[in-house]
Tab-separated table of C-alpha atoms in Angstrom:
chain	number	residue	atom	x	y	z
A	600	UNK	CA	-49.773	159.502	304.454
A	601	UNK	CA	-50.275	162.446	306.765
A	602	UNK	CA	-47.481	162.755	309.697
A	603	UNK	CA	-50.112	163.576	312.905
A	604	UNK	CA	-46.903	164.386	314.757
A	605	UNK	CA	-47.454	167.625	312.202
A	606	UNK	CA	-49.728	170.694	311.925
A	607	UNK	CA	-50.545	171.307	307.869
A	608	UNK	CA	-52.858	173.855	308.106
A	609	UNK	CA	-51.294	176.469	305.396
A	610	UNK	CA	-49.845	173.426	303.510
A	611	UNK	CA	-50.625	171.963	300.278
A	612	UNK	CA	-49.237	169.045	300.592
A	613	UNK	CA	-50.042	166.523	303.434
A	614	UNK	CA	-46.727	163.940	303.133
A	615	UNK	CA	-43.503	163.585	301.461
A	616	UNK	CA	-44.146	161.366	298.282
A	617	UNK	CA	-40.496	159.678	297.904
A	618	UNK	CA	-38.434	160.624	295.868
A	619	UNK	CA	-38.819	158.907	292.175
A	620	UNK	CA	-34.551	158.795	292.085
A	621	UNK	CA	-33.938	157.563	295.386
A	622	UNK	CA	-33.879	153.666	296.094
A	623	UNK	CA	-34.308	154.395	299.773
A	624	UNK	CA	-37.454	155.543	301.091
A	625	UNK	CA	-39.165	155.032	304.626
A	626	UNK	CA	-42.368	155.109	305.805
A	627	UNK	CA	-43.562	156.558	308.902
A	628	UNK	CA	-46.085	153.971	310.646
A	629	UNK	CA	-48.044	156.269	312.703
A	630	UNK	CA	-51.899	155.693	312.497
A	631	UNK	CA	-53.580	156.875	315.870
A	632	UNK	CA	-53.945	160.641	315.765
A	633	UNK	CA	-55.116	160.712	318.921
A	634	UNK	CA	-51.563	159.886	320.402
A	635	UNK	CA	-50.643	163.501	319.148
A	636	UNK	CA	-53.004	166.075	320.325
A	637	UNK	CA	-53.183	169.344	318.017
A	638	UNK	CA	-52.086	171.364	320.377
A	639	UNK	CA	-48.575	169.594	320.288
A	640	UNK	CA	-48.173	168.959	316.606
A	641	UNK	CA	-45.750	171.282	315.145
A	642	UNK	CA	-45.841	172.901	311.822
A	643	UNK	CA	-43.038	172.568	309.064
A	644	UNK	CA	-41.015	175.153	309.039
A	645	UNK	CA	-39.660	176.702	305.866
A	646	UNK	CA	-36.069	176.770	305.176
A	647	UNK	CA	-34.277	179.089	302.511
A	648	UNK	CA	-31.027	177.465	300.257
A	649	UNK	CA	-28.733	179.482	298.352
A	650	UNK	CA	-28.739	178.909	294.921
A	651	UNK	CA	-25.239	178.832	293.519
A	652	UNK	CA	-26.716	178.572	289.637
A	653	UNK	CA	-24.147	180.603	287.420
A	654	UNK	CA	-26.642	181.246	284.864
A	655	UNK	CA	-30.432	182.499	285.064
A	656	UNK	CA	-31.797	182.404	282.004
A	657	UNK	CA	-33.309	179.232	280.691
A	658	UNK	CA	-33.653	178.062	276.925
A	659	UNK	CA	-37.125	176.443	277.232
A	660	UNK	CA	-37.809	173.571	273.951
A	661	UNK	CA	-40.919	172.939	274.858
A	662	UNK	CA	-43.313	173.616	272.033
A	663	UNK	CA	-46.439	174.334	273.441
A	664	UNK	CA	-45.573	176.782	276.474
A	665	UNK	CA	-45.822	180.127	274.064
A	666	UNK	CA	-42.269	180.985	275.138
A	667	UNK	CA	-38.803	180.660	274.792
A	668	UNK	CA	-36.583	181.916	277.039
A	669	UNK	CA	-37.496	181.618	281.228
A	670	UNK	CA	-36.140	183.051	284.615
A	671	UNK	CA	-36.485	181.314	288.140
A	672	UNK	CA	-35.815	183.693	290.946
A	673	UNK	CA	-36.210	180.459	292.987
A	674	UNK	CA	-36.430	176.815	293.325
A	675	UNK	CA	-39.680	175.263	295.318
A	676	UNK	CA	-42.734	177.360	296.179
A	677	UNK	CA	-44.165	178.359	299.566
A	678	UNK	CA	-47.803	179.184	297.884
A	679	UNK	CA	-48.202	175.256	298.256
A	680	UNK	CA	-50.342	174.971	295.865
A	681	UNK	CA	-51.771	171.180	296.324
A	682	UNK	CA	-51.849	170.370	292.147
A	683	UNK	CA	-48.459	172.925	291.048
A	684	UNK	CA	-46.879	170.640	287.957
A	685	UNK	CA	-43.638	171.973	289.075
A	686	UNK	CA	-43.291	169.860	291.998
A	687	UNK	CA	-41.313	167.123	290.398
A	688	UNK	CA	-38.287	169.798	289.522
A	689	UNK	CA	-37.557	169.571	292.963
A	690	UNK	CA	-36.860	165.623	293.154
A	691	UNK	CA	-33.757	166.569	291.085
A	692	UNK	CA	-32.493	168.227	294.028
A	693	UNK	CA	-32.684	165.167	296.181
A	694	UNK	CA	-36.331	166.254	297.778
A	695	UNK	CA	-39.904	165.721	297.986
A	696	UNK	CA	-42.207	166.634	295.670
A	697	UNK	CA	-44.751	166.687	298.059
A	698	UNK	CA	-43.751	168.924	301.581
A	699	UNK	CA	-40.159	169.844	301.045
A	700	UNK	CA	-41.198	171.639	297.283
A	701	UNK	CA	-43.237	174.253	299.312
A	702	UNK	CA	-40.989	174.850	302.989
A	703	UNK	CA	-37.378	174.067	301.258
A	704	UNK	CA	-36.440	177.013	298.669
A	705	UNK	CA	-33.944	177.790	297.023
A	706	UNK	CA	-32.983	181.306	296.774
A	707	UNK	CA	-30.735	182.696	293.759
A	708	UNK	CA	-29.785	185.795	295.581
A	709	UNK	CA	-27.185	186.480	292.463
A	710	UNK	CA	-30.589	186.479	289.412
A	711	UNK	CA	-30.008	190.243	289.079
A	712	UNK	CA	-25.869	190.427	288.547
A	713	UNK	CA	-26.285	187.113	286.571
A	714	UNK	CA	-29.685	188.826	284.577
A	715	UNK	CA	-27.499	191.466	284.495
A	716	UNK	CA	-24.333	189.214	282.452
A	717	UNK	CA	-26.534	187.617	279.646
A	718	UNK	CA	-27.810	190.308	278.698
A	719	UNK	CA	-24.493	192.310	278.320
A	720	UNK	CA	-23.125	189.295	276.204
A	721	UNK	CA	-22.901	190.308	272.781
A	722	UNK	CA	-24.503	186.873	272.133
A	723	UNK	CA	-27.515	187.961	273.460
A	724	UNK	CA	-30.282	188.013	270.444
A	725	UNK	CA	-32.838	190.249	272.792
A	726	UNK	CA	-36.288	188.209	272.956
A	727	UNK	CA	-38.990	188.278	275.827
A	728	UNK	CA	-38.179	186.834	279.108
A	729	UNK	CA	-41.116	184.852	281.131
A	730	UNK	CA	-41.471	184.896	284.936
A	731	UNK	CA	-41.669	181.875	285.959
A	732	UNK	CA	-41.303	178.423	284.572
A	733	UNK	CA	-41.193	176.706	288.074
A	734	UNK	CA	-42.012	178.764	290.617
A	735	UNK	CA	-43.948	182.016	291.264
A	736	UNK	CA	-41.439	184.646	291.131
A	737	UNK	CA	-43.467	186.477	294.133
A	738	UNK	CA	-43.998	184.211	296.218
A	739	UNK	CA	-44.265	185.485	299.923
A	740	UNK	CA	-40.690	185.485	300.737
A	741	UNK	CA	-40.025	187.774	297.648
A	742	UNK	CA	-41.217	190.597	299.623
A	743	UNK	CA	-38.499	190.869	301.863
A	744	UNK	CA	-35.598	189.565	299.355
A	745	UNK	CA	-36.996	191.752	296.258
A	746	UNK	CA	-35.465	189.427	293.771
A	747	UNK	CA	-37.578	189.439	291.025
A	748	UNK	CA	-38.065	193.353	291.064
A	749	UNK	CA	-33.840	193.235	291.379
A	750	UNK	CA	-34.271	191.416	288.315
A	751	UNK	CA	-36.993	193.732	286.529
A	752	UNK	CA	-34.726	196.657	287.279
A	753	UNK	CA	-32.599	194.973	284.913
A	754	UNK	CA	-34.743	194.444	282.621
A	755	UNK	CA	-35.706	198.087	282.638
A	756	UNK	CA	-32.373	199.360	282.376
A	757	UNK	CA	-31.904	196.859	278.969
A	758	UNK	CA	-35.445	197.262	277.670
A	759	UNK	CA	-35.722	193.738	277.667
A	760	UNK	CA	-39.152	192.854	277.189
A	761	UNK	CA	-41.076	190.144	279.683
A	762	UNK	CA	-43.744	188.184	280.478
A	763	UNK	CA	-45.308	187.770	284.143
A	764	UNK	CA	-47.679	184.692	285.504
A	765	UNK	CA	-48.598	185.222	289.522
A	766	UNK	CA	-50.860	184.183	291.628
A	767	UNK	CA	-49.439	186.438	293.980
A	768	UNK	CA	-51.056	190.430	294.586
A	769	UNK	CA	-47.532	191.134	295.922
A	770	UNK	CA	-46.484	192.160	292.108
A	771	UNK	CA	-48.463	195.244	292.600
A	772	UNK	CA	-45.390	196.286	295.012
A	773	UNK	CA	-43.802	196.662	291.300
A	774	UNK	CA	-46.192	198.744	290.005
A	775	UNK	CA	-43.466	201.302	288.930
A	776	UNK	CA	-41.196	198.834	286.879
A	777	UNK	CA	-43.706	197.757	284.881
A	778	UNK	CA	-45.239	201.488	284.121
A	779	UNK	CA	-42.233	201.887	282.671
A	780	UNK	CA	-41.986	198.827	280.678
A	781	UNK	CA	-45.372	199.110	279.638
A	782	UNK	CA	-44.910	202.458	277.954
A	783	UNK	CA	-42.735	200.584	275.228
A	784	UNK	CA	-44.486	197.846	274.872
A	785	UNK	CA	-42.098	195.640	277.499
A	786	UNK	CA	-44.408	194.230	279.956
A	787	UNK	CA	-47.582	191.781	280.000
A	788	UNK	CA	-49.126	190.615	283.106
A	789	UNK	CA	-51.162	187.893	284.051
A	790	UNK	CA	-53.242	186.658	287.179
A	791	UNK	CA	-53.595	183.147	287.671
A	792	UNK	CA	-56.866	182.631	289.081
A	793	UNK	CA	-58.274	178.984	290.621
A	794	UNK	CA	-61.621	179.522	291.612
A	795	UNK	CA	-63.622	182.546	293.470
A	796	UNK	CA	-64.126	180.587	296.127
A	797	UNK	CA	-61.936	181.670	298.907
A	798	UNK	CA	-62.931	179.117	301.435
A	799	UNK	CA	-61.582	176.254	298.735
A	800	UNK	CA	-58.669	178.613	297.670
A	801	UNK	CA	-57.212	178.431	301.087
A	802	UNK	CA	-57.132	174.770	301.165
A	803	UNK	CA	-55.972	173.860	297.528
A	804	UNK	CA	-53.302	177.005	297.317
A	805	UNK	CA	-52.920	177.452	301.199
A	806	UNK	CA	-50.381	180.617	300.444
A	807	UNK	CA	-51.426	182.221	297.535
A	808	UNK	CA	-53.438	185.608	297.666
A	809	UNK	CA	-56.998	185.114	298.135
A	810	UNK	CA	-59.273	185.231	294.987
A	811	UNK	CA	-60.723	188.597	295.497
A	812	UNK	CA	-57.206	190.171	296.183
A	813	UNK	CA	-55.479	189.008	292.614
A	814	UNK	CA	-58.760	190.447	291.017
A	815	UNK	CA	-57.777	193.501	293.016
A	816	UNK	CA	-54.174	193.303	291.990
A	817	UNK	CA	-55.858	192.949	287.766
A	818	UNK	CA	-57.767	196.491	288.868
A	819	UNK	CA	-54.462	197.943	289.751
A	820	UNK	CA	-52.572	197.153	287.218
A	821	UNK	CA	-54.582	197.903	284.636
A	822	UNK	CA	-55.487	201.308	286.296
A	823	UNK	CA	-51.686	202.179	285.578
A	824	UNK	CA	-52.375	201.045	282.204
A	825	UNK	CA	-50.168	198.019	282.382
A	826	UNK	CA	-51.405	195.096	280.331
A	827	UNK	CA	-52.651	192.321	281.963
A	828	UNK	CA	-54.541	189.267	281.457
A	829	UNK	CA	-56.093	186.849	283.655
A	830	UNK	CA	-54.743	182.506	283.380
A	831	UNK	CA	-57.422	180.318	284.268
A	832	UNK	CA	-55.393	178.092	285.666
A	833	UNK	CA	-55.656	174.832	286.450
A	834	UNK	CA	-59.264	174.239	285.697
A	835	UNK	CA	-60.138	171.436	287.990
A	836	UNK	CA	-62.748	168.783	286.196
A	837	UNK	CA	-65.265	167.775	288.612
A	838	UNK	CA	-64.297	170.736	291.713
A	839	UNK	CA	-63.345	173.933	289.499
A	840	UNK	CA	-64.538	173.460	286.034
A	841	UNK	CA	-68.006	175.400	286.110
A	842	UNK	CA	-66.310	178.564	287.730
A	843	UNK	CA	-64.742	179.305	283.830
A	844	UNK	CA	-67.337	181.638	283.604
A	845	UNK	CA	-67.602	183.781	286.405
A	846	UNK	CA	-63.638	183.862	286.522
A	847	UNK	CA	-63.784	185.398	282.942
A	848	UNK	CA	-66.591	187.748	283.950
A	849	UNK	CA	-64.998	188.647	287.295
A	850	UNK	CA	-61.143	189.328	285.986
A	851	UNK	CA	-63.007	190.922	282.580
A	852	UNK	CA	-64.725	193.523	285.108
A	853	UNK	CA	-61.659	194.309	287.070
A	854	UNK	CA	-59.765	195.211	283.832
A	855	UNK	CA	-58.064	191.862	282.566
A	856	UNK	CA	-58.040	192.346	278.330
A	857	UNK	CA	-56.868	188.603	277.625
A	858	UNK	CA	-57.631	185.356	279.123
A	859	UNK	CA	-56.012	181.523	278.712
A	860	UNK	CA	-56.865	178.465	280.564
A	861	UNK	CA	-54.977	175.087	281.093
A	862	UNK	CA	-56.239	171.849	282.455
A	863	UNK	CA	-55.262	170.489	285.402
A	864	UNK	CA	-51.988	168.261	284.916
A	865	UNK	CA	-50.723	165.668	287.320
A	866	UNK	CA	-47.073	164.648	286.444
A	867	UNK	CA	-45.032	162.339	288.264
A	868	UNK	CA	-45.538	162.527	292.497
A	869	UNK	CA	-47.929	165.517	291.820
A	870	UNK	CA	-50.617	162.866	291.384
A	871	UNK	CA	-49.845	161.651	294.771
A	872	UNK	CA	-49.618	165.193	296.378
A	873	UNK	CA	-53.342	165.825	294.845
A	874	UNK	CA	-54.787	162.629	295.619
A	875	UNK	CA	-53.838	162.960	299.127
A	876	UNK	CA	-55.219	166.415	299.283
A	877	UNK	CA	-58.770	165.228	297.902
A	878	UNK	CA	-58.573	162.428	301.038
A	879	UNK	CA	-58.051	164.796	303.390
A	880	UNK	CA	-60.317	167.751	302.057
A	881	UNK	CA	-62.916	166.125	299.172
A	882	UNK	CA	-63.058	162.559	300.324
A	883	UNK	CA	-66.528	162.751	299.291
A	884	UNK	CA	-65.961	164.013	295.779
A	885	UNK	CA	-62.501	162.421	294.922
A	886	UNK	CA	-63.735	159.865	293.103
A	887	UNK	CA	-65.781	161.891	290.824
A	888	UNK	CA	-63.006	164.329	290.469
A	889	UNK	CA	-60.261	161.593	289.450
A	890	UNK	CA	-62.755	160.561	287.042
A	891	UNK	CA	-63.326	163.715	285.438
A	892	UNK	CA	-59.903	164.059	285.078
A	893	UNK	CA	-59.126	160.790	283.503
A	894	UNK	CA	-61.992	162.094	280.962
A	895	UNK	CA	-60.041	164.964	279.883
A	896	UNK	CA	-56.755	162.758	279.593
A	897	UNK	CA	-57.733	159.669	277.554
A	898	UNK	CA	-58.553	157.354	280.175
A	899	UNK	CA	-55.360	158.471	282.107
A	900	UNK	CA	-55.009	160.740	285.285
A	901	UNK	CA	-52.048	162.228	283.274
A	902	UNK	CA	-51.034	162.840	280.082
A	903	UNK	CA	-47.795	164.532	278.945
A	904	UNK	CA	-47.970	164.747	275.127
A	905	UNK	CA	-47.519	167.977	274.056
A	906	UNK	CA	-50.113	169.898	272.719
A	907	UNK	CA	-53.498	167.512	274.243
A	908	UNK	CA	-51.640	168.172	277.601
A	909	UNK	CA	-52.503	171.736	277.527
A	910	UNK	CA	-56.237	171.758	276.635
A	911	UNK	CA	-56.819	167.892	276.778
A	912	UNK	CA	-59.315	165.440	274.759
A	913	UNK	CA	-62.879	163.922	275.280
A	914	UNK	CA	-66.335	165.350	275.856
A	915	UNK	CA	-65.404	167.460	278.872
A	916	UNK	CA	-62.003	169.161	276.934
A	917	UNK	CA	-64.504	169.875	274.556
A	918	UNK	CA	-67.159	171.574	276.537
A	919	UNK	CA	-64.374	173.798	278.061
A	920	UNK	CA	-63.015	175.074	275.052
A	921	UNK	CA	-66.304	175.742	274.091
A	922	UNK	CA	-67.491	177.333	277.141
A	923	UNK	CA	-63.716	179.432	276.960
A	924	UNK	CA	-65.174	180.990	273.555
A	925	UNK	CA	-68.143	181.743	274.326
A	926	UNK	CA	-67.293	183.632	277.190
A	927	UNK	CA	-64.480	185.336	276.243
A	928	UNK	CA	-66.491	186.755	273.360
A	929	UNK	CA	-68.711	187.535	275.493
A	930	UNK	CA	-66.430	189.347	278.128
A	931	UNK	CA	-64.662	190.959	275.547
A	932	UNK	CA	-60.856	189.126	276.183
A	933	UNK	CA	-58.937	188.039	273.333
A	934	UNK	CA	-59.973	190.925	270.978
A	935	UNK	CA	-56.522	192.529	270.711
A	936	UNK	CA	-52.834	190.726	270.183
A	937	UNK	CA	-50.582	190.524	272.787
A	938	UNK	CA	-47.594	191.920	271.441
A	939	UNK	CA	-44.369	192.950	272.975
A	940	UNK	CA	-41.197	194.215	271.268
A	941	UNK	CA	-37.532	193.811	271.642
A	942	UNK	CA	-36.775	197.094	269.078
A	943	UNK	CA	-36.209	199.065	271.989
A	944	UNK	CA	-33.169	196.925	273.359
A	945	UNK	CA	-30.016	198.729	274.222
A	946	UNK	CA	-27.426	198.242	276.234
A	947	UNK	CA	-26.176	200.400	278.252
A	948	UNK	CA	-24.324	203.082	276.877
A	949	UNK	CA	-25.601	202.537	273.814
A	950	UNK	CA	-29.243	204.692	274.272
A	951	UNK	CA	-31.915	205.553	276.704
A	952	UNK	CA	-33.132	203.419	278.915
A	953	UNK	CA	-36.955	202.598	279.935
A	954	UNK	CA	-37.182	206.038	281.528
């Protein structure tokens, strides 16, 4: 239920689902709006936690994720994005899914110095390292605590190869990391891209940068002849489904070379966070929507198998992964591997580094 005692614009969420570990919840029987004018609500504020984590790189053993090893500068996400998968990861911290995953983050200041230890270990077999498994590794507060690029600057120095996902233009700041990585072969970027629409964008991923600005960020990077692909990701039956397309045209003009796509997945409270969001923004079209969904996932509005959970079943799954082939033949993506090496590994002392 939406607090009216609040102000959510540049939130994802509208409530605090409770917590699925907790056997105490409350909830907050507030129904007139009118007893809280806007002009008093408040808006939640965002609070940083220090990470004490001694380790920062994860062993995923998931097999359908396309790779193995992860690292999360941080824990929640302030791009608030209203149907993130990740949102459950933060109930094992004794939050919300729903409010507290996008204004409560958790900050591992120590990601470069810990980086910095595993891959020093002489039990270190170098493989590729993927930014990020829950979270987006530059998200707004990254600009001013330069985590991840602490972390790339390790990276560099060890010619450790890695993977990036973002929905955030902010990883052009990095521009001259990657250059570097790129020239052996250490770097692949992607966009994730939502929809064009920026009007819907700024509702459904209140934080995130605007369409037109990651396609801008694509240009960039691929200017400096860094390799970079654009995620379709999630592809929203029913709201964001016949934008496949023109995303694949759109991130194919501004330089992307590859393209993936994933359905929209609603584990756990994320279901409740997106529901909510479609009362408050697509009333209208939430029932169609949910029912779209539950077309691509076997009747249900989740499911977690692995393998069908990434591209889905039924008539609609279909027509996607048709639609995906079509037009990335068309647009040229796909044509080439993506292909990154760990030859180049050395620690230091032992050779030259990236530069």
């Amino acid at each position: 239920m939406n607090d009216p005692r609040l102000d959510l614009r540049g939130r994802g969420a509208v409530s605090n689902p409770p917590n699925r570990f907790e056997s105490l919840s409350f909830h907050l029987e507030l129904t007139d709006e009118s007893l809280f004018p806007e002009e008093e609500r408040v808006q939640p504020t965002t609070r940083l936690f220090r990470d004490t984590s001694r380790t920062i790189v994860n062993k995923n053993d998931s097999p359908d994720v396309g790779f193995e090893y992860s690292i999360n500068p941080y824990r929640g996400c302030e791009h608030g994005c209203a149907y993130c998968y990740a949102r459950p990861t933060h109930e094992y911290l004794g939050y919300s899914a729903g409010l507290d995953f996008e204004s409560k983050i958790f900050v591992k200041d120590k990601a470069p110095e810990l980086l910095r230890e595993k891959l020093m270990s002489r039990s270190w077999q170098p493989a590729s390292l993927f930014f990020s498994g829950i979270t987006d590794c530059y998200q707004p507060i990254e600009r001013r605590l330069r985590i991840t690029r602490g972390c790339l600057e390790v990276l560099r120095e060890f010619r450790n190869p890695a993977g990036i996902i973002t929905k955030n233009q902010l990883i052009t700041r990095d521009i001259d990391i990657l250059q570097d990585m790129a020239k052996l072969n250490g770097i692949m970027v992607f966009l994730s891209v939502t929809t064009l629409d920026a009007d819907l964008g700024g509702k459904l991923e209140p934080r995130t940068s605007r369409p037109q600005a990651r396609l801008k960020a694509i240009e960039e990077l691929a200017r400096h002849g860094i390799p970079v692909g654009v995620n379709v990701a999630p592809v929203i039956p029913g709201l964001t489904d016949h934008e496949l397309p023109s995303i694949l045209k759109a991130a194919a003009d501004a330089g992307a070379r590859w393209a993936g796509y994933t359905p929209v997945r609603l584990p756990g409270a994320v279901l409740n966070v997106f529901t909510e969001w479609l009362d408050t923004h697509k009333p209208e079209r939430k029932e169609k929507i949910l029912s779209a969904i539950r077309d691509v996932r076997g009747g249900k509005l989740n499911d977690p198998r692995f393998g069908s959970r990434m591209r889905g079943e039924g008539a609609i799954a279909e027509n996607l992964r048709q639609m995906f082939k079509i037009y990335t033949r068309r647009e040229n993506l796909n044509r080439e591997d993506l292909h990154l090496t760990t030859e180049h590994f050395s620690r230091p002392g032992d050779q030259l580094s990236f530069l």
